[in-house]
PDB file of C-alpha atoms and ligand atoms in Angstrom:
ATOM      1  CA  UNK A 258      -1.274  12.707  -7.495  1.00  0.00           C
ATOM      2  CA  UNK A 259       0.792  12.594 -10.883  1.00  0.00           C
ATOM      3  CA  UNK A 260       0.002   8.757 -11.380  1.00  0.00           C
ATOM      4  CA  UNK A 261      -2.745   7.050 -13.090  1.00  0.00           C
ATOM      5  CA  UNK A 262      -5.206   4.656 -11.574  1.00  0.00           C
ATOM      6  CA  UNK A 263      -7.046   2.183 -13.607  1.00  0.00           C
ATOM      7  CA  UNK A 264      -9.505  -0.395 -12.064  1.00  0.00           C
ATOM      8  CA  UNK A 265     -10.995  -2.925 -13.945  1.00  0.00           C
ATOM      9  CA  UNK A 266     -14.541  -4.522 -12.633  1.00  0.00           C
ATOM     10  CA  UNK A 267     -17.041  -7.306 -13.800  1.00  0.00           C
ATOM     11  CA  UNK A 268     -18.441 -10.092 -12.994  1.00  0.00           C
ATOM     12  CA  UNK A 269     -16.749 -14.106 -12.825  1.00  0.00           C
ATOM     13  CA  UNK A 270     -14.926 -15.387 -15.761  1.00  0.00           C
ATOM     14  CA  UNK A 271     -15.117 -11.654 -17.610  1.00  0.00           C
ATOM     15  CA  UNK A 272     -11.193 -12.476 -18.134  1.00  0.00           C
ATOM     16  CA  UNK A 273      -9.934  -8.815 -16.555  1.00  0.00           C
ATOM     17  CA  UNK A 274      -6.610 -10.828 -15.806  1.00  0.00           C
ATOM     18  CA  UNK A 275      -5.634 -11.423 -18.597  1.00  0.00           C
ATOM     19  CA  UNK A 276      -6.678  -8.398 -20.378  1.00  0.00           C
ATOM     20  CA  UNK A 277      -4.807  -6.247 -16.870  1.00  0.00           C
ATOM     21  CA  UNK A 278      -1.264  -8.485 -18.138  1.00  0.00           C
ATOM     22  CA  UNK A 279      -2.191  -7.424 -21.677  1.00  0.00           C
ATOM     23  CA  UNK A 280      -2.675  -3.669 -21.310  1.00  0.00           C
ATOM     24  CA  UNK A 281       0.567  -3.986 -18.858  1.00  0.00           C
ATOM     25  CA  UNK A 282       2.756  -4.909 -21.483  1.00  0.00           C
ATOM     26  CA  UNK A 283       1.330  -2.074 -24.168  1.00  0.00           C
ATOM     27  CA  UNK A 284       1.935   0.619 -21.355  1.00  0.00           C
ATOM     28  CA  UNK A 285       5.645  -0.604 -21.010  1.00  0.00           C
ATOM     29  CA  UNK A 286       5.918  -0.835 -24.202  1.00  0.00           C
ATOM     30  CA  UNK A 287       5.569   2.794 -24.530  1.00  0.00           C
ATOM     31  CA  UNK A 288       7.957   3.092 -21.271  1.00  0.00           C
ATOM     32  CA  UNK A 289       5.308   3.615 -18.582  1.00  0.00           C
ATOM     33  CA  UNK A 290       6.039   1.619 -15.341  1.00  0.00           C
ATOM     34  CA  UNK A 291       2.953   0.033 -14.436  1.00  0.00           C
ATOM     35  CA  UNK A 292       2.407  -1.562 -10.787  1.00  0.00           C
ATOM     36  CA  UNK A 293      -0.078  -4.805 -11.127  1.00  0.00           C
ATOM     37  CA  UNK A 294      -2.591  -4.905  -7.840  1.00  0.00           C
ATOM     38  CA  UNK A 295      -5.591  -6.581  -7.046  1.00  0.00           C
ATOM     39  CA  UNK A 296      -8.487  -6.676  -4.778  1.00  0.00           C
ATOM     40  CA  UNK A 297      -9.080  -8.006  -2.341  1.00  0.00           C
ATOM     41  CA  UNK A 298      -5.604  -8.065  -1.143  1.00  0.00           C
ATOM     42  CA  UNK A 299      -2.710  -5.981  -2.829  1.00  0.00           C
ATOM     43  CA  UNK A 300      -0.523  -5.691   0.406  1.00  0.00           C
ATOM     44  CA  UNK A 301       0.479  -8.003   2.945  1.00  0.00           C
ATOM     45  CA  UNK A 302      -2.024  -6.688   5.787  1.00  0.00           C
ATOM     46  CA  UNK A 303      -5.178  -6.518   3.002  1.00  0.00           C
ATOM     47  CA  UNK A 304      -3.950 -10.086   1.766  1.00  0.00           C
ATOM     48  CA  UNK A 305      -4.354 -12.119   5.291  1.00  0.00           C
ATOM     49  CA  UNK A 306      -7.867 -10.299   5.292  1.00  0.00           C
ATOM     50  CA  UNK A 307      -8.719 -11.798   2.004  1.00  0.00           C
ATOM     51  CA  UNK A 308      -8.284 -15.179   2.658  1.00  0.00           C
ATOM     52  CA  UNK A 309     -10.463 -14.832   4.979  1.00  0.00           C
ATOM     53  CA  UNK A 310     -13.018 -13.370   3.020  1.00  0.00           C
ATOM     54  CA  UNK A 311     -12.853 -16.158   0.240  1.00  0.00           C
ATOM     55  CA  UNK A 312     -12.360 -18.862   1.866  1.00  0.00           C
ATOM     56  CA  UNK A 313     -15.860 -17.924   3.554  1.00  0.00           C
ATOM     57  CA  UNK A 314     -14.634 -17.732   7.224  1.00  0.00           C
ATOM     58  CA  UNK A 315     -15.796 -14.319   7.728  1.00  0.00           C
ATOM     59  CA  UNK A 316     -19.721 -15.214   6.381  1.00  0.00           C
ATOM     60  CA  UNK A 317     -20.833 -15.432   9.605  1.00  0.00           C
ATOM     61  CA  UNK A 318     -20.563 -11.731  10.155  1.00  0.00           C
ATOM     62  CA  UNK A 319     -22.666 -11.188   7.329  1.00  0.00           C
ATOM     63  CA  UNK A 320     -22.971  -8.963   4.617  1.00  0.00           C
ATOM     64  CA  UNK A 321     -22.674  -5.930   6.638  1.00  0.00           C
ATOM     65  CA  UNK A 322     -19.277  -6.976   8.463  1.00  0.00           C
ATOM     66  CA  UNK A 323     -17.943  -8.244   5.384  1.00  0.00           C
ATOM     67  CA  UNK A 324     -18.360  -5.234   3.806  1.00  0.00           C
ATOM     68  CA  UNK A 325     -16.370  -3.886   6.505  1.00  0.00           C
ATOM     69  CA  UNK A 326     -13.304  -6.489   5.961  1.00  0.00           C
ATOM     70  CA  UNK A 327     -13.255  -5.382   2.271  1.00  0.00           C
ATOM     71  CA  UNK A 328     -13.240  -1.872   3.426  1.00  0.00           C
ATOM     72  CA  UNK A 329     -10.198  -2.477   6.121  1.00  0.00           C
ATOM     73  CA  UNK A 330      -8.742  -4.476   2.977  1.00  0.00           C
ATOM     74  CA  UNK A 331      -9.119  -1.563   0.617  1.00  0.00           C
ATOM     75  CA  UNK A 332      -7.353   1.285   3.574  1.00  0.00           C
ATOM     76  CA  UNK A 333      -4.467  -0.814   3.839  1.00  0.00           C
ATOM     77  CA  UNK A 334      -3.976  -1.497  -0.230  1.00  0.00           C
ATOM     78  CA  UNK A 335      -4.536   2.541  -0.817  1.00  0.00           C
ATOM     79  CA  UNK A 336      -1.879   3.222   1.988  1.00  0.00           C
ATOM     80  CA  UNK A 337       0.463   0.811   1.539  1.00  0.00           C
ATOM     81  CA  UNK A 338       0.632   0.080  -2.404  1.00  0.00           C
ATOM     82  CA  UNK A 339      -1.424   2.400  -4.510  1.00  0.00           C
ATOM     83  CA  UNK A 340      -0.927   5.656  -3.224  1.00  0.00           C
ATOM     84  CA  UNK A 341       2.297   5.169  -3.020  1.00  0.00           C
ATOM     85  CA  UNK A 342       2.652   3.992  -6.631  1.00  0.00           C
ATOM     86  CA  UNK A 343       0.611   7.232  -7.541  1.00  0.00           C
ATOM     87  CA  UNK A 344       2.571   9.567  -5.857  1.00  0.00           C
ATOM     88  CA  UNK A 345       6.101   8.185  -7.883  1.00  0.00           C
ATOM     89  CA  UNK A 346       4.030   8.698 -11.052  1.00  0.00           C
ATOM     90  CA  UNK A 347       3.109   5.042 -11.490  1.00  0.00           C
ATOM     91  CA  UNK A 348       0.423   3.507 -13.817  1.00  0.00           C
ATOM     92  CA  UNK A 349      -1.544   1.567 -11.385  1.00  0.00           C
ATOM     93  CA  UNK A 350      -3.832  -1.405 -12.742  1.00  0.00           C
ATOM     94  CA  UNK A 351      -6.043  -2.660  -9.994  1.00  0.00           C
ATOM     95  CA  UNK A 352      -7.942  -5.821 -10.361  1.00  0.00           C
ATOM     96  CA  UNK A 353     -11.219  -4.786  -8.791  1.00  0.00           C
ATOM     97  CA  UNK A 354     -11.412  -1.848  -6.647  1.00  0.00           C
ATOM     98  CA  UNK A 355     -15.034   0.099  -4.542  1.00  0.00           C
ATOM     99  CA  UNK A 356     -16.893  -0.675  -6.885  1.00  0.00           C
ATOM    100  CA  UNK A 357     -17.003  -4.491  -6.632  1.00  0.00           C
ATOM    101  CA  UNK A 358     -17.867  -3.647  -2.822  1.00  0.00           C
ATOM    102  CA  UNK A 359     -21.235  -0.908  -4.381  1.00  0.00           C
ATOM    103  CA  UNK A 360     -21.913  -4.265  -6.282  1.00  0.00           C
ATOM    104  CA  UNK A 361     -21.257  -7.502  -4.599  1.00  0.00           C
ATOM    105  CA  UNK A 362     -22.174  -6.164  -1.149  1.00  0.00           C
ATOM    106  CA  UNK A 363     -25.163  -3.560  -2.456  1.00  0.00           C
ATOM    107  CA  UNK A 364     -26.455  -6.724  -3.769  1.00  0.00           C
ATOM    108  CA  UNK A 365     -26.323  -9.119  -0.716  1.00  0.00           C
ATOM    109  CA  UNK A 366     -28.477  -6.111   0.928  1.00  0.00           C
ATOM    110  CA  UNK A 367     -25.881  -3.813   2.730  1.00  0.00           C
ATOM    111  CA  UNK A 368     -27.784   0.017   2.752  1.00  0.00           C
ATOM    112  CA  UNK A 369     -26.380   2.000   0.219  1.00  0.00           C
ATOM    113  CA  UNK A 370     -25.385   5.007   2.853  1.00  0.00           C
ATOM    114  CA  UNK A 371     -23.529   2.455   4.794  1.00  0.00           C
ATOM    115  CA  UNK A 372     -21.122   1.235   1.811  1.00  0.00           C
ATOM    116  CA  UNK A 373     -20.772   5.144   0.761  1.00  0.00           C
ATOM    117  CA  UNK A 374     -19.392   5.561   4.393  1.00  0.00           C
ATOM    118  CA  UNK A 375     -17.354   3.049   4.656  1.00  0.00           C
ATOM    119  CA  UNK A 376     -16.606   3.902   0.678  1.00  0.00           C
ATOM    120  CA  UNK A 377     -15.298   7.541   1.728  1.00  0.00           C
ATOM    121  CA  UNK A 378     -13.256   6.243   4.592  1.00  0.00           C
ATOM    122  CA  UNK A 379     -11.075   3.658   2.940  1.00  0.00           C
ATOM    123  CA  UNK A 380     -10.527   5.122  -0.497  1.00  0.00           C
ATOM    124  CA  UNK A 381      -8.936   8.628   1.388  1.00  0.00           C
ATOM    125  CA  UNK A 382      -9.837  10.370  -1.755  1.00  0.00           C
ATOM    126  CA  UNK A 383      -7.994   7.954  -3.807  1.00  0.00           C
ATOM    127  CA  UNK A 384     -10.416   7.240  -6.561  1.00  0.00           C
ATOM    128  CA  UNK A 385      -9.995   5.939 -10.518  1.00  0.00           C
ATOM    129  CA  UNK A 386      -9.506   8.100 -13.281  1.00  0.00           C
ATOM    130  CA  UNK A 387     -10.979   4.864 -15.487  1.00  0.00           C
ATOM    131  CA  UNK A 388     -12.852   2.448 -15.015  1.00  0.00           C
ATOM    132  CA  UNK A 389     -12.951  -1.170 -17.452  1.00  0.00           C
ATOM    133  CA  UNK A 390     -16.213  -2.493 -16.795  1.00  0.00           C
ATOM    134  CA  UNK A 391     -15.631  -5.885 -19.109  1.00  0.00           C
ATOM    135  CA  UNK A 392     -19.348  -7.542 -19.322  1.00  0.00           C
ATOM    136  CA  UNK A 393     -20.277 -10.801 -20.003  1.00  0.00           C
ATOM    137  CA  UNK A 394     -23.755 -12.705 -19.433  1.00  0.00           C
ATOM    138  CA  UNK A 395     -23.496 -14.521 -16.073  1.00  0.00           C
ATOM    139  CA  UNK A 396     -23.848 -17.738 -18.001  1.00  0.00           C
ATOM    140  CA  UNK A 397     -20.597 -17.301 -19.959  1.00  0.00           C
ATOM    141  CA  UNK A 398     -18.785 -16.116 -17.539  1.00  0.00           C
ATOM    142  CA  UNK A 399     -19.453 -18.780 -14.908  1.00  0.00           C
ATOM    143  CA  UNK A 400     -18.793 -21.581 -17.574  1.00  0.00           C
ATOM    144  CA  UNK A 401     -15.228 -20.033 -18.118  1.00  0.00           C
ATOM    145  CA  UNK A 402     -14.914 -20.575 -14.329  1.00  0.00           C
ATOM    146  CA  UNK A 403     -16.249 -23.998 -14.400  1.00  0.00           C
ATOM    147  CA  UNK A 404     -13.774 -24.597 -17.241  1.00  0.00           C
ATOM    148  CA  UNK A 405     -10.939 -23.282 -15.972  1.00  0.00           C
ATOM    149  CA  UNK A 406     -11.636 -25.811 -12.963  1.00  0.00           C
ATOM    150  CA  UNK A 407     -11.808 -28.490 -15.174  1.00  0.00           C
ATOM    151  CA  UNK A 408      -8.676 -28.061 -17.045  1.00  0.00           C
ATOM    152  CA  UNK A 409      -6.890 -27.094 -13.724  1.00  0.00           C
ATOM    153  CA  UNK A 410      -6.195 -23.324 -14.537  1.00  0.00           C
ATOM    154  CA  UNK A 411      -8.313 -21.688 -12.023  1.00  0.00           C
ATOM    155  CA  UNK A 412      -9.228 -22.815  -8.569  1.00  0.00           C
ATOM    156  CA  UNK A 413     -12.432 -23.909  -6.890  1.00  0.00           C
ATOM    157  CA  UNK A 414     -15.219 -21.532  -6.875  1.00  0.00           C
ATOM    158  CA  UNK A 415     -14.672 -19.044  -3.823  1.00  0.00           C
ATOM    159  CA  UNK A 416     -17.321 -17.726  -1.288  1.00  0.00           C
ATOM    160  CA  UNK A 417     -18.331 -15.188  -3.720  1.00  0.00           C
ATOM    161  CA  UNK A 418     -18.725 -17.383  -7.155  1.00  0.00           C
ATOM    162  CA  UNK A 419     -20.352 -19.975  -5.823  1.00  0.00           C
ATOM    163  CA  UNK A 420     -24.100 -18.292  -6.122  1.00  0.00           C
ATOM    164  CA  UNK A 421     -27.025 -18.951  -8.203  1.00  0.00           C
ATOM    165  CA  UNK A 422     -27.409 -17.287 -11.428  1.00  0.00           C
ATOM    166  CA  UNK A 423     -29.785 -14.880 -10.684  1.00  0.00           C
ATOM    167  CA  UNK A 424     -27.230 -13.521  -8.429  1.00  0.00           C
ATOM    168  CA  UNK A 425     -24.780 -13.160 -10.631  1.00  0.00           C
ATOM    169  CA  UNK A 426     -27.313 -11.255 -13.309  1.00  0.00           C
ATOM    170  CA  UNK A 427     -27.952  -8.672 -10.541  1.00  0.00           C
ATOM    171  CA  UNK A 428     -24.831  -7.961  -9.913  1.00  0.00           C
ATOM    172  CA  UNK A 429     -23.914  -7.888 -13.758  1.00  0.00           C
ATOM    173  CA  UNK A 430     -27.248  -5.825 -13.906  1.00  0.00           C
ATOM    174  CA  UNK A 431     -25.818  -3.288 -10.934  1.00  0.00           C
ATOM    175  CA  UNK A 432     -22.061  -2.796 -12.571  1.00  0.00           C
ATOM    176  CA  UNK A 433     -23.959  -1.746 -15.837  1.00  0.00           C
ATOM    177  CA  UNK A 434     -25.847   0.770 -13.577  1.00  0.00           C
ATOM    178  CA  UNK A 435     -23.394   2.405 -12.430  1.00  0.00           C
ATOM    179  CA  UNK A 436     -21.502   2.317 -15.779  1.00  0.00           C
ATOM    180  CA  UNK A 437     -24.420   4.349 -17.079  1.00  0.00           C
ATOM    181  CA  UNK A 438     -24.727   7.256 -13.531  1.00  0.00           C
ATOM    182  CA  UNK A 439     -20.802   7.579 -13.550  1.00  0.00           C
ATOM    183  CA  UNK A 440     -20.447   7.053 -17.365  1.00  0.00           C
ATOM    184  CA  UNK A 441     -17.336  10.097 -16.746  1.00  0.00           C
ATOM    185  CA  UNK A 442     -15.115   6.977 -15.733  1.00  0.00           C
ATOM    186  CA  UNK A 443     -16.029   4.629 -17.125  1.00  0.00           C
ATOM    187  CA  UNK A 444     -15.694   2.230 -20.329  1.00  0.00           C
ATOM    188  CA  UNK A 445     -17.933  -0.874 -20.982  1.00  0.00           C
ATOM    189  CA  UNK A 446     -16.059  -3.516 -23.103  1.00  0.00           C
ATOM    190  CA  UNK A 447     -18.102  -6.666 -24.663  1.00  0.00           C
ATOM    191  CA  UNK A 448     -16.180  -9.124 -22.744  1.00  0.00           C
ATOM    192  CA  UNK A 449     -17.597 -11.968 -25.522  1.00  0.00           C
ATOM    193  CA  UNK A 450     -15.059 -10.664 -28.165  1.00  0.00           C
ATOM    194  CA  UNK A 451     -12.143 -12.575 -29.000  1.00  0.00           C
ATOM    195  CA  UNK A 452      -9.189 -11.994 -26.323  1.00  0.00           C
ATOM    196  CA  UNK A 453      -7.554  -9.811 -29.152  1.00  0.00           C
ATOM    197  CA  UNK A 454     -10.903  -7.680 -29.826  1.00  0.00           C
ATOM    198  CA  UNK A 455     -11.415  -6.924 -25.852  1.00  0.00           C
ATOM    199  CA  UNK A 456      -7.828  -5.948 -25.893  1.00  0.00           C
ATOM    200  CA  UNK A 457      -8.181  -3.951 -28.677  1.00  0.00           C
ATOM    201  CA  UNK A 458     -11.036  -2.124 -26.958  1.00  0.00           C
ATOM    202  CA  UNK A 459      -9.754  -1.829 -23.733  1.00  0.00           C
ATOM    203  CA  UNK A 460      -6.737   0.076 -25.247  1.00  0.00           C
ATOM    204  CA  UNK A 461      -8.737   2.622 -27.225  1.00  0.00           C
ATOM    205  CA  UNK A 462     -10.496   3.432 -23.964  1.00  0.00           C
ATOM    206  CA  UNK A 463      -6.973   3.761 -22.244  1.00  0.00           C
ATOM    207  CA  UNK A 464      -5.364   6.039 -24.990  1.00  0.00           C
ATOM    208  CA  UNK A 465      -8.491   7.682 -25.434  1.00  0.00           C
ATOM    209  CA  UNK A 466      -8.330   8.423 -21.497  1.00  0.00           C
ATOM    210  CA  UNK A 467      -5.002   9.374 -21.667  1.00  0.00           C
ATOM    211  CA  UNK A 468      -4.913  11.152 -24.829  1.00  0.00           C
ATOM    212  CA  UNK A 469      -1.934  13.642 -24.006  1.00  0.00           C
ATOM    213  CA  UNK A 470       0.372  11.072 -22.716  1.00  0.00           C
ATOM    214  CA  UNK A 471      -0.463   8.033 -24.878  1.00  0.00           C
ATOM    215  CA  UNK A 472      -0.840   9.438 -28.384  1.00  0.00           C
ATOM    216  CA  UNK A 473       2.612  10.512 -28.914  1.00  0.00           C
ATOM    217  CA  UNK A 474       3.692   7.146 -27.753  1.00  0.00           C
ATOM    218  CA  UNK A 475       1.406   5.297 -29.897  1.00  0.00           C
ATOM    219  CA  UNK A 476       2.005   7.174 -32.767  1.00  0.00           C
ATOM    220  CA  UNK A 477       5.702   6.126 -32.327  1.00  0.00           C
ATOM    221  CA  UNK A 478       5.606   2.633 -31.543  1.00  0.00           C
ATOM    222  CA  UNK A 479       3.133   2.247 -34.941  1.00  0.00           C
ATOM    223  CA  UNK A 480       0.221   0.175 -32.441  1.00  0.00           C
ATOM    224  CA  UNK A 481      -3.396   0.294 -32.498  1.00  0.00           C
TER     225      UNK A 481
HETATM  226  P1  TYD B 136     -11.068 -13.113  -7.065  1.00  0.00           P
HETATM  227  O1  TYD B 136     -10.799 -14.554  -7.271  1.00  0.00           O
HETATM  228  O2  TYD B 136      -9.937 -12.185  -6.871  1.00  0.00           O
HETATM  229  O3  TYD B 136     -12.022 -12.547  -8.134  1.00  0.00           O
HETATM  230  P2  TYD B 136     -12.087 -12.457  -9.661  1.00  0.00           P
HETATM  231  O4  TYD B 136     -11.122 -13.441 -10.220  1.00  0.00           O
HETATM  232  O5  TYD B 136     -13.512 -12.769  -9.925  1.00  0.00           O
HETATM  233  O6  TYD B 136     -11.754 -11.021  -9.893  1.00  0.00           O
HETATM  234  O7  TYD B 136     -12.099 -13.021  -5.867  1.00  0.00           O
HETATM  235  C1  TYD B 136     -12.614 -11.844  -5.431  1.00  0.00           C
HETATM  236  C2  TYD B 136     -14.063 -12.100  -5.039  1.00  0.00           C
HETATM  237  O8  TYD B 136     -14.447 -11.157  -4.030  1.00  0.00           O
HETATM  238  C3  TYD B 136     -14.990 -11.885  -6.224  1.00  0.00           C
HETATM  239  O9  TYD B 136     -15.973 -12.902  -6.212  1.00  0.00           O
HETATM  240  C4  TYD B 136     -15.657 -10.582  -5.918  1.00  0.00           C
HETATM  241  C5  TYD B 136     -15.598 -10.445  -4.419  1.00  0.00           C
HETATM  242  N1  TYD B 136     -15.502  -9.057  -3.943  1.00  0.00           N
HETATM  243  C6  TYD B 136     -16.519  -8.509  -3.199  1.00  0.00           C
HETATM  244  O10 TYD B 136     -17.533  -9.174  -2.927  1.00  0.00           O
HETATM  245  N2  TYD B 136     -16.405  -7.222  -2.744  1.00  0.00           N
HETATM  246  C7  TYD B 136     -15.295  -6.464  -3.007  1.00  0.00           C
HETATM  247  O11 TYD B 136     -15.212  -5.294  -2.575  1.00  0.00           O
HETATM  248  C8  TYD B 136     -14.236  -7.051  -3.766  1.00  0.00           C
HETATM  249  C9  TYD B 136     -13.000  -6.264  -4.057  1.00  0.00           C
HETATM  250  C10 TYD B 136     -14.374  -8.354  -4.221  1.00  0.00           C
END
């Protein structure tokens, strides 16, 4: 596939949003056409399953058929948006991707063989080239949430933010995990910087990445 596929993971309140709108505008800066995508959701069939997922409807299939919706989610994203993105030669920037399923769902107790079947199945072989792992302590990151609720930016906690803390250091624990066994893809970025630093960051990782296609156009457009 000729197009590049970034996904960025971590934990509540790590601020990938912002930082996914930030590297956007760099890459079309330097005339890349990025596509924007998140999970779960990212096409109309994967978004109807994710409201379902949030909203908590689908808890009472547990873990293991959760897992599952995520994993029907994630088939119809890859077919309908980001393999086609890749193929035209897109950048694609995808707000969570398998990995938040090896995490979240590893971590509510789903065997490990299970989510690397239903893993191999959805992603068809459609896998990152990077991953942005942006870490922050589960304490900071869930008072950004609780702020953003407060000021009236972000919405209610959803069926998977609204756990106890211990919950949310295993699962910050797990991400760094696999950080470390495929360190190949990925890039771990101190989510605690200023939102200028962990942009800063996160675009050395991407240029460093993409070395061949992004250093010309850096060295032209004069950025960091
Ligand atoms: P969202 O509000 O999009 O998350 P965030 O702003 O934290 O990125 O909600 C997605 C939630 O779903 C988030 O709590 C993580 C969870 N999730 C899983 O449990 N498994 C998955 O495979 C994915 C993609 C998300």
């Amino acid at each position: 596939m000729p197009g590049h596929f970034i996904t960025f993971e971590g934990g509540e309140g790590a601020g990938k949003s912002t930082q996914i709108a930030r590297l956007r505008t760099f890459l079309e800066s330097v005339g890349k056409t990025v596509v924007v995508t998140r999970e779960p959701g990212g096409s109309p069939g994967a978004e109807k399953i994710r409201s379902m997922l949030l909203s908590g409807d689908a808890r009472d299939l547990g873990p293991r058929g959760e897992a599952m919706l995520f994993a029907a989610a994630r088939a119809d994203h890859v077919d309908s948006t980001i393999k086609p993105a890749l193929d035209r030669g897109d950048w694609v920037l995808c707000d969570r991707y398998a990995d938040s399923t090896r995490v979240y769902q590893g971590e509510a107790g789903v065997d490990e063989n299970y989510l690397r079947l239903l893993e191999t199945a959805a992603v068809a072989g459609v896998r990152p080239d990077l991953t942005i792992l942006v870490d922050v302590p589960a304490k900071v990151g869930l008072s950004r949430v609780a702020q953003r609720a407060r000021d009236g930016s972000g919405e209610a906690p959803d069926r998977f933010e609204d756990e106890e803390i211990s919950v949310h250091e295993r699962r910050r624990k797990l991400f760094l995990e696999l950080a470390t066994s495929e360190s190949f893809r990925f890039a771990v970025i101190d989510g605690t910087l200023d939102l200028e630093e962990v942009e800063q960051e996160i675009r050395k990782a991407v240029v460093q990445a993409f070395a061949s296609e992004l250093k010309p156009a850096q060295n032209l457009s004069g950025k960091a």
